[in-house]
Coordinates of C-alpha atoms and ligand atoms in Angstrom, one line a residue:
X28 CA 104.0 41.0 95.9
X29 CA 103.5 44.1 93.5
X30 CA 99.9 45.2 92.6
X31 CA 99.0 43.8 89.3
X32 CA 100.1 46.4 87.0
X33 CA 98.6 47.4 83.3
X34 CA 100.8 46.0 80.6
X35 CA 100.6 49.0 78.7
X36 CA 100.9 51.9 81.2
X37 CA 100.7 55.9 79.7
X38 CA 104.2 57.6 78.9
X39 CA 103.3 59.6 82.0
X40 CA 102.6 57.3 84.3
X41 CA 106.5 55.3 83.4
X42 CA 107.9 58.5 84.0
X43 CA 106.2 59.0 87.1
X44 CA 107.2 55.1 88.4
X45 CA 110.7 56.2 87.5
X46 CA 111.1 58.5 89.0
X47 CA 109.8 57.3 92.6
X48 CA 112.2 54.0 91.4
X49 CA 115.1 55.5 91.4
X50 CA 114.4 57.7 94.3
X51 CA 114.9 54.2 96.0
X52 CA 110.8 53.0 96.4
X53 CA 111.3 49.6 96.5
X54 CA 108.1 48.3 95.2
X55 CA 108.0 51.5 92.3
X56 CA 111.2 50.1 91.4
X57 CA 109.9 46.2 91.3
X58 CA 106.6 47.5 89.3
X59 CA 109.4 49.1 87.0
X60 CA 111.3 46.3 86.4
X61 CA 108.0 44.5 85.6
X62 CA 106.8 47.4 83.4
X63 CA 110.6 46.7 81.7
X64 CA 110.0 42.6 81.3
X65 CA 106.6 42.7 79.8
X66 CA 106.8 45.6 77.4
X67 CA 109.0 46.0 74.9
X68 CA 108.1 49.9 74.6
X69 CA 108.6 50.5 78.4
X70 CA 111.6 48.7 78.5
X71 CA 113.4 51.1 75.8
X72 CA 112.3 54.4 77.7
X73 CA 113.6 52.9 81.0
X74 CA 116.5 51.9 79.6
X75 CA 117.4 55.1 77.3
X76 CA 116.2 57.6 80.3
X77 CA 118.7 55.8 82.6
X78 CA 121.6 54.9 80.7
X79 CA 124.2 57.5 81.1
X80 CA 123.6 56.5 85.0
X81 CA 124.5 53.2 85.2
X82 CA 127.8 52.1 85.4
X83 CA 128.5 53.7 88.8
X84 CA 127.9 50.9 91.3
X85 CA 130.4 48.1 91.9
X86 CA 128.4 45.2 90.4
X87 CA 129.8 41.9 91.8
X88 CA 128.3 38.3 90.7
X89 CA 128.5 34.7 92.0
X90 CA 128.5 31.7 90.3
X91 CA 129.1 28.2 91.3
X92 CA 127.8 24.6 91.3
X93 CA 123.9 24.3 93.0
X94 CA 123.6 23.9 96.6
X95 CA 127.5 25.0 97.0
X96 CA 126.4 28.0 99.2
X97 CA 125.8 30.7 97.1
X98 CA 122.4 32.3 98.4
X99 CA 124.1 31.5 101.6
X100 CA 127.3 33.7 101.2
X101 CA 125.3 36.5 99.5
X102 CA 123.4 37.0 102.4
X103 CA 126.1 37.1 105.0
X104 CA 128.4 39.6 102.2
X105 CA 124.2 42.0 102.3
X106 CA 124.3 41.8 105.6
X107 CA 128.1 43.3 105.8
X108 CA 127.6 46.1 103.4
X109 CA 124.4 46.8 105.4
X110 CA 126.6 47.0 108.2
X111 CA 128.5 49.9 105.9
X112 CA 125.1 51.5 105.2
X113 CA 125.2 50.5 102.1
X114 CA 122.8 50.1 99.6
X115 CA 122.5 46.8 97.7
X116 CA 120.4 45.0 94.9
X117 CA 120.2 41.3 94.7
X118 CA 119.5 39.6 91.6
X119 CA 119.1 35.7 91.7
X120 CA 118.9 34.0 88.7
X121 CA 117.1 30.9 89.8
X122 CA 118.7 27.6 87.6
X123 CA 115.0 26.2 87.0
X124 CA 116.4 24.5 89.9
X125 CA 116.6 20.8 88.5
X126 CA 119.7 19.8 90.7
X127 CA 118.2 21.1 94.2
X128 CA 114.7 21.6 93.4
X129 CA 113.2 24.7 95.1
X130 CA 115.7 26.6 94.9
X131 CA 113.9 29.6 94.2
X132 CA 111.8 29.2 97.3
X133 CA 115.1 28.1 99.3
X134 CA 116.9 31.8 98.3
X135 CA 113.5 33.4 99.3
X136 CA 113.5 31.7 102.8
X137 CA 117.1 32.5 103.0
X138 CA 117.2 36.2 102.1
X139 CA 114.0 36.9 104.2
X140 CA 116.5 38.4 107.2
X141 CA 117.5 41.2 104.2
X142 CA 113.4 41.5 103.3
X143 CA 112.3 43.8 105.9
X144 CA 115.5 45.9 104.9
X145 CA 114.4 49.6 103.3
X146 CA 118.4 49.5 102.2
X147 CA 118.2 46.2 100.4
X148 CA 115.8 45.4 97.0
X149 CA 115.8 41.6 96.2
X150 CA 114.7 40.5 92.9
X151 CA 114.4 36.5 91.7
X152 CA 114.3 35.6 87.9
X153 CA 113.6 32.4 86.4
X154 CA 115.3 31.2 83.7
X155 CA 112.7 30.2 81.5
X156 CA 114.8 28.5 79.7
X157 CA 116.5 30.6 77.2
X158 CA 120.0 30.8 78.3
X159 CA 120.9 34.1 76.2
X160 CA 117.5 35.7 77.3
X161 CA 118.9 35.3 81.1
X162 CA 121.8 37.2 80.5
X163 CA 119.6 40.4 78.9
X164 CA 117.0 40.5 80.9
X165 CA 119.9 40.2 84.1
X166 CA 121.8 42.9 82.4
X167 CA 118.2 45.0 82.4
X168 CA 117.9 44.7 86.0
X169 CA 121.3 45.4 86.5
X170 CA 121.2 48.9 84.6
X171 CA 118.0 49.1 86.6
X172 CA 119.2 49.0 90.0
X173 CA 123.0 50.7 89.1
X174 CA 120.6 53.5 88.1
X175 CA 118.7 53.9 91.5
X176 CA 122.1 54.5 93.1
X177 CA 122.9 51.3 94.4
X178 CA 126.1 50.7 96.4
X179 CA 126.7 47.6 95.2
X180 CA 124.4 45.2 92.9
X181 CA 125.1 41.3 93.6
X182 CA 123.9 38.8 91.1
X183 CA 124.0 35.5 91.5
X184 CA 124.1 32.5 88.6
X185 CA 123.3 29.2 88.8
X186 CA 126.5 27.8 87.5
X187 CA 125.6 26.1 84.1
X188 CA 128.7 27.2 82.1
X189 CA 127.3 30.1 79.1
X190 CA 124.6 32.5 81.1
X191 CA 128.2 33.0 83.8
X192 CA 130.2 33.6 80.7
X193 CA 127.8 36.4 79.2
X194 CA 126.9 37.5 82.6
X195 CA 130.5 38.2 83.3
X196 CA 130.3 40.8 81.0
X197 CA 128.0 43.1 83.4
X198 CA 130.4 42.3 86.8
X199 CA 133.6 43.9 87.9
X200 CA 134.2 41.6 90.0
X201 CA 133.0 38.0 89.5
X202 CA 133.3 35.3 92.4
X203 CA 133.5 31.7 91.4
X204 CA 132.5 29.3 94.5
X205 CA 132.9 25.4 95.4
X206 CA 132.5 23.6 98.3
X207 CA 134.3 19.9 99.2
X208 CA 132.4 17.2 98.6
X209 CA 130.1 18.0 95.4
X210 CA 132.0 15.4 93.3
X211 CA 134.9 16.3 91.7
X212 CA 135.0 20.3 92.7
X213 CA 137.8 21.1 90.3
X214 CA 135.9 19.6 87.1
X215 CA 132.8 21.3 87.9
X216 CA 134.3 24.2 87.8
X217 CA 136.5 23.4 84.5
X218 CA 133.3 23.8 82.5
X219 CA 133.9 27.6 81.6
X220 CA 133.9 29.0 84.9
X221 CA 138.2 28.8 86.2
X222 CA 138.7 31.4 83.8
X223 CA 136.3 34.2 84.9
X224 CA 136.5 34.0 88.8
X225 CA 138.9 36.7 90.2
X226 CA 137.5 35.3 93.6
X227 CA 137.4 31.6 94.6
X228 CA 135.7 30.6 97.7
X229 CA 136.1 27.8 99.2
X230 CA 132.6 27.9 101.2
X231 CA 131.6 25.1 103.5
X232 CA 135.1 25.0 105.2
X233 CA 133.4 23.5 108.0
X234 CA 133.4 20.2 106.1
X235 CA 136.2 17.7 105.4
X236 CA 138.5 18.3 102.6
X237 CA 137.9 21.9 102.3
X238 CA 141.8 22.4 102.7
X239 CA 142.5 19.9 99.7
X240 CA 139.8 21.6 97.4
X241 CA 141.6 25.3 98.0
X242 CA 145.0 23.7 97.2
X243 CA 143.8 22.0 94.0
X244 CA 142.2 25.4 93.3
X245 CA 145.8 27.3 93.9
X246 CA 147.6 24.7 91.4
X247 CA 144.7 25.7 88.8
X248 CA 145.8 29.2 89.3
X249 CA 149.3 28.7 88.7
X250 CA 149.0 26.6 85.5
X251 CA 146.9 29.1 84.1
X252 CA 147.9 32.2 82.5
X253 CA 148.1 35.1 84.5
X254 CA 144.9 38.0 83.6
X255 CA 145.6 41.3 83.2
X256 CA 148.1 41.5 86.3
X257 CA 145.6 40.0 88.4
X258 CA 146.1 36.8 90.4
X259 CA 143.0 35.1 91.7
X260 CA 142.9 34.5 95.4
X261 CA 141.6 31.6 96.9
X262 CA 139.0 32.3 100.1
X263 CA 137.7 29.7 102.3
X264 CA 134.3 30.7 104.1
X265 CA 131.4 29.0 106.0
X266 CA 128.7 30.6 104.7
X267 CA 126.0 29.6 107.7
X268 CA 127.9 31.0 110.1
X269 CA 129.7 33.7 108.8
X270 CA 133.4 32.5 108.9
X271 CA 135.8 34.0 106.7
X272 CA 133.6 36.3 105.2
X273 CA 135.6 39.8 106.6
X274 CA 138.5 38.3 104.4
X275 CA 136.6 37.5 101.5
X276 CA 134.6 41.2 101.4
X277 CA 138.5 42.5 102.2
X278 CA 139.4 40.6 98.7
X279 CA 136.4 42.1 97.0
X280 CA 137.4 45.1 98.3
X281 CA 141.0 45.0 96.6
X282 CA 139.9 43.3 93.5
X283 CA 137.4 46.9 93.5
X284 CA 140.6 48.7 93.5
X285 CA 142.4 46.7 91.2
X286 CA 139.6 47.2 88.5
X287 CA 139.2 51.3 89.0
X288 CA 142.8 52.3 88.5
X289 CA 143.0 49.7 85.6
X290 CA 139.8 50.8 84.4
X291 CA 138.1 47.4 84.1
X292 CA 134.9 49.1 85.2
X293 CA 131.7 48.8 83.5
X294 CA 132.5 52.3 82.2
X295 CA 131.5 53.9 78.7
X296 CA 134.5 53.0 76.7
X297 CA 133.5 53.8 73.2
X298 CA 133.6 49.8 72.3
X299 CA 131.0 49.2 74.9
X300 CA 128.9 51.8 73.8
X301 CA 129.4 50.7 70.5
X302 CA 128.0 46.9 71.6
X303 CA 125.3 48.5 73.2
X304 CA 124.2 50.3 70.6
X305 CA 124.4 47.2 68.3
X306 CA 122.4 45.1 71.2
X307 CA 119.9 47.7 71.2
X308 CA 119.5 47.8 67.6
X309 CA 119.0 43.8 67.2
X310 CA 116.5 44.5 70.7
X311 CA 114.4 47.3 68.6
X312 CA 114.3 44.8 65.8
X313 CA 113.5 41.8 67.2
X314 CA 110.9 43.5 70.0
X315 CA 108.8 46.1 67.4
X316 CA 109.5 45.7 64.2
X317 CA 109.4 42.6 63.0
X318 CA 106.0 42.8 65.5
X319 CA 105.0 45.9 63.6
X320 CA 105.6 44.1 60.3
X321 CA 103.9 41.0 61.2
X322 CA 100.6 42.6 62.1
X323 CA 101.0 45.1 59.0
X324 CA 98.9 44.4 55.5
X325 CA 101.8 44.4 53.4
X326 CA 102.9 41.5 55.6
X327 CA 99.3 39.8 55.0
X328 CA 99.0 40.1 51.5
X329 CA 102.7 38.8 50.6
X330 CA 101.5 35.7 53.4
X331 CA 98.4 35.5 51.3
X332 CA 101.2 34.2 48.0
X333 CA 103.2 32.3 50.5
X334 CA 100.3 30.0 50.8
X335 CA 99.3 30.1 48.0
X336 CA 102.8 28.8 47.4
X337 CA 103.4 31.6 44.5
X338 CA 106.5 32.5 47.3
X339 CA 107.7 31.0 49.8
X340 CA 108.9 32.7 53.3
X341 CA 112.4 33.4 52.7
X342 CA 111.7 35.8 49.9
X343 CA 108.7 37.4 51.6
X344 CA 110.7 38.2 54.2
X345 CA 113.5 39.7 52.1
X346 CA 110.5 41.9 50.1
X347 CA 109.8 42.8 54.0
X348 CA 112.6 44.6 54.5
X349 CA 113.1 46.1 50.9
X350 CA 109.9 47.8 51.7
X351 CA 111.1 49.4 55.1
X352 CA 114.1 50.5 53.0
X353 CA 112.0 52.4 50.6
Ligands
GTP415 N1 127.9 22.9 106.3 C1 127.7 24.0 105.6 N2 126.5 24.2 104.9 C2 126.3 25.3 104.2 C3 127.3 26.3 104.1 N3 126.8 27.3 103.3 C4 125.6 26.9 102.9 N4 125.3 25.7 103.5 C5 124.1 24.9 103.3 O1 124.1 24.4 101.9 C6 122.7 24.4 101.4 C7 122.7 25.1 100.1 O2 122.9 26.5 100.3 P1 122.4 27.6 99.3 O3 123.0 28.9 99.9 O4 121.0 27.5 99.0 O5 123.3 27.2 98.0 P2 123.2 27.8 96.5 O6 124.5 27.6 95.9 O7 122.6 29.1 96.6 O8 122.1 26.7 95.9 P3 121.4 26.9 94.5 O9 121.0 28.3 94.4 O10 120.3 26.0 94.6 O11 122.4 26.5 93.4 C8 121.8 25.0 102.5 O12 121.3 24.0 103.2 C9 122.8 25.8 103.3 O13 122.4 25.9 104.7 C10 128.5 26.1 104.9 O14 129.4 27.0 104.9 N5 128.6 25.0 105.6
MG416 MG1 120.9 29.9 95.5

């Protein structure tokens, strides 16, 4: 684990973290990424110092039901961009792990074969609940690790319908996975998640009725409308041992293609920057200044009224922000 780190650490110091983080030290870059949850402040000059180099590595996310294979097949598709010399960044997203407990400590026993790898940076988040605060503080990372010149950044969901939606938003390409026998496959994946795979894997091929799932999978497909000139192929894998995964990464691979010449890519289209700037402006809001204003003595002395019941919060609040106008 990281050294306890200050929460509030000097302008000087960030910079100097930065700049060892993106020169690809591992634990400057999980000290930044701390720095970057716990401060508001930090998180800003991260984020504004590195934005204009994100976007550049091929940012790939996998979703699926819990305990169909996921932490599984990300290893095995590290362990082939390794191969590559790549570099990669592995964000799990652990589901507060209700259906498999442990899961957290499952991936960590999993992915310890990538730990002692200088070429791979593995970072776990919990959910704490807040499904919409998953999907920021992911896309954080993300930006984070595009930043320190990551090949490829893999991030993988838990599979609980909204967080995959919003987190589609940060992946070019987005791999939806099922395995036979977790119920009735199709359904679970029904719930939000048919429409954003441009990958399904079949994992766990090993078991009965792989062949069935895939085929019910295929006759989705057709029913559905065809995206954007894409048509989602269906992969079956065994994640333990490594079966089908040179198809699937060969998929990935095409998909990759597919998104750069129809410039799918995360790339700086003015309507991104555009919701960026909006996010950040609700962010700078939400993070300082209603903190600022809280902790400022017009705020007491209008909360001094409220309860005295000569006003009542709705309108101090309003008088708050005329005064920031003024
Ligand atoms: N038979 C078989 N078992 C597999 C396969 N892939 C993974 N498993 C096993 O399935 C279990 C769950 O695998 P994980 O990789 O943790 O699944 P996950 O989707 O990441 O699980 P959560 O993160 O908890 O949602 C583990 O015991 C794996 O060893 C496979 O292809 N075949
Ligand atoms: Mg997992």
């Amino acid at each position: 684990l990281p050294t306890r780190i200050h929460k509030h650490s000097s302008k000087k110091s960030l910079d100097q973290l930065l700049k060892k983080a993106l020169n690809g030290d591992r634990r400057a870059l999980s000290q930044l990424m701390s720095e970057s949850e716990n401060d508001p402040k930090a998180r800003i000059r991260i984020l504004s110092r590195i934005y204009w180099d994100t976007g550049k590595g091929h940012v790939i996310g996998v979703t699926g039901p819990p305990g169909c294979g996921k932490s599984t097949l990300v290893t095995q598709m590290a362990k082939h961009y390794r191969k590559l010399g790549k570099r990669i960044g592995i964000v799990a997203v652990d589901p507060s792990s209700q259906v498999t407990g442990g899961a957290l400590l499952g991936d960590r026993i999993r992915m310890t074969e990538l730990a002692g790898d200088a070429g791979v940076f593995i970072r776990s988040m919990a959910t704490r609940g807040h499904v919409g605060g998953v999907a920021r503080a992911t896309e954080d990372l993300v930006r984070i690790l595009e930043a320190s010149s990551m090949d490829y950044v893999i991030v993988e969901t838990a599979g609980a319908g909204q967080s995959d939606v919003e987190i589609k938003d940060l992946t070019t390409t987005t791999l939806v996975v099922t395995a036979p026998g977790l119920g009735d496959e199709i359904q679970a994946l029904k719930a939000g998640l048919m429409e954003i795979a441009d990958i399904f894997v079949v994992n766990k091929a090993d078991k009965e009725n792989a062949e069935l799932t895939a085929q019910q999978i295929h006759s989705s497909i057709m029913m559905s409308e065809k995206k954007n000139g894409w048509s989602p192929r269906v992969i079956k894998t065994v994640a333990t041992t490594g079966q089908g995964v040179t198809g699937l990464m060969e998929a990935i691979a095409q998909h990759a293609d597919f998104a750069n010449k129809n410039q799918h890519r995360r790339n700086f289209q003015s309507e991104r920057v555009k919701a960026d700037m909006v996010k950040a402006l609700n962010r700078y809001f939400q993070d300082i200044t209603a903190a600022e204003i809280a902790n400022s003595e017009a705020f007491a002395k209008l909360f001094s009224k409220v309860r005295a019941k000569k006003l009542d919060p709705f309108t101090a609040a309003r008088l708050l922000i005329d005064q920031l106008q003024e």
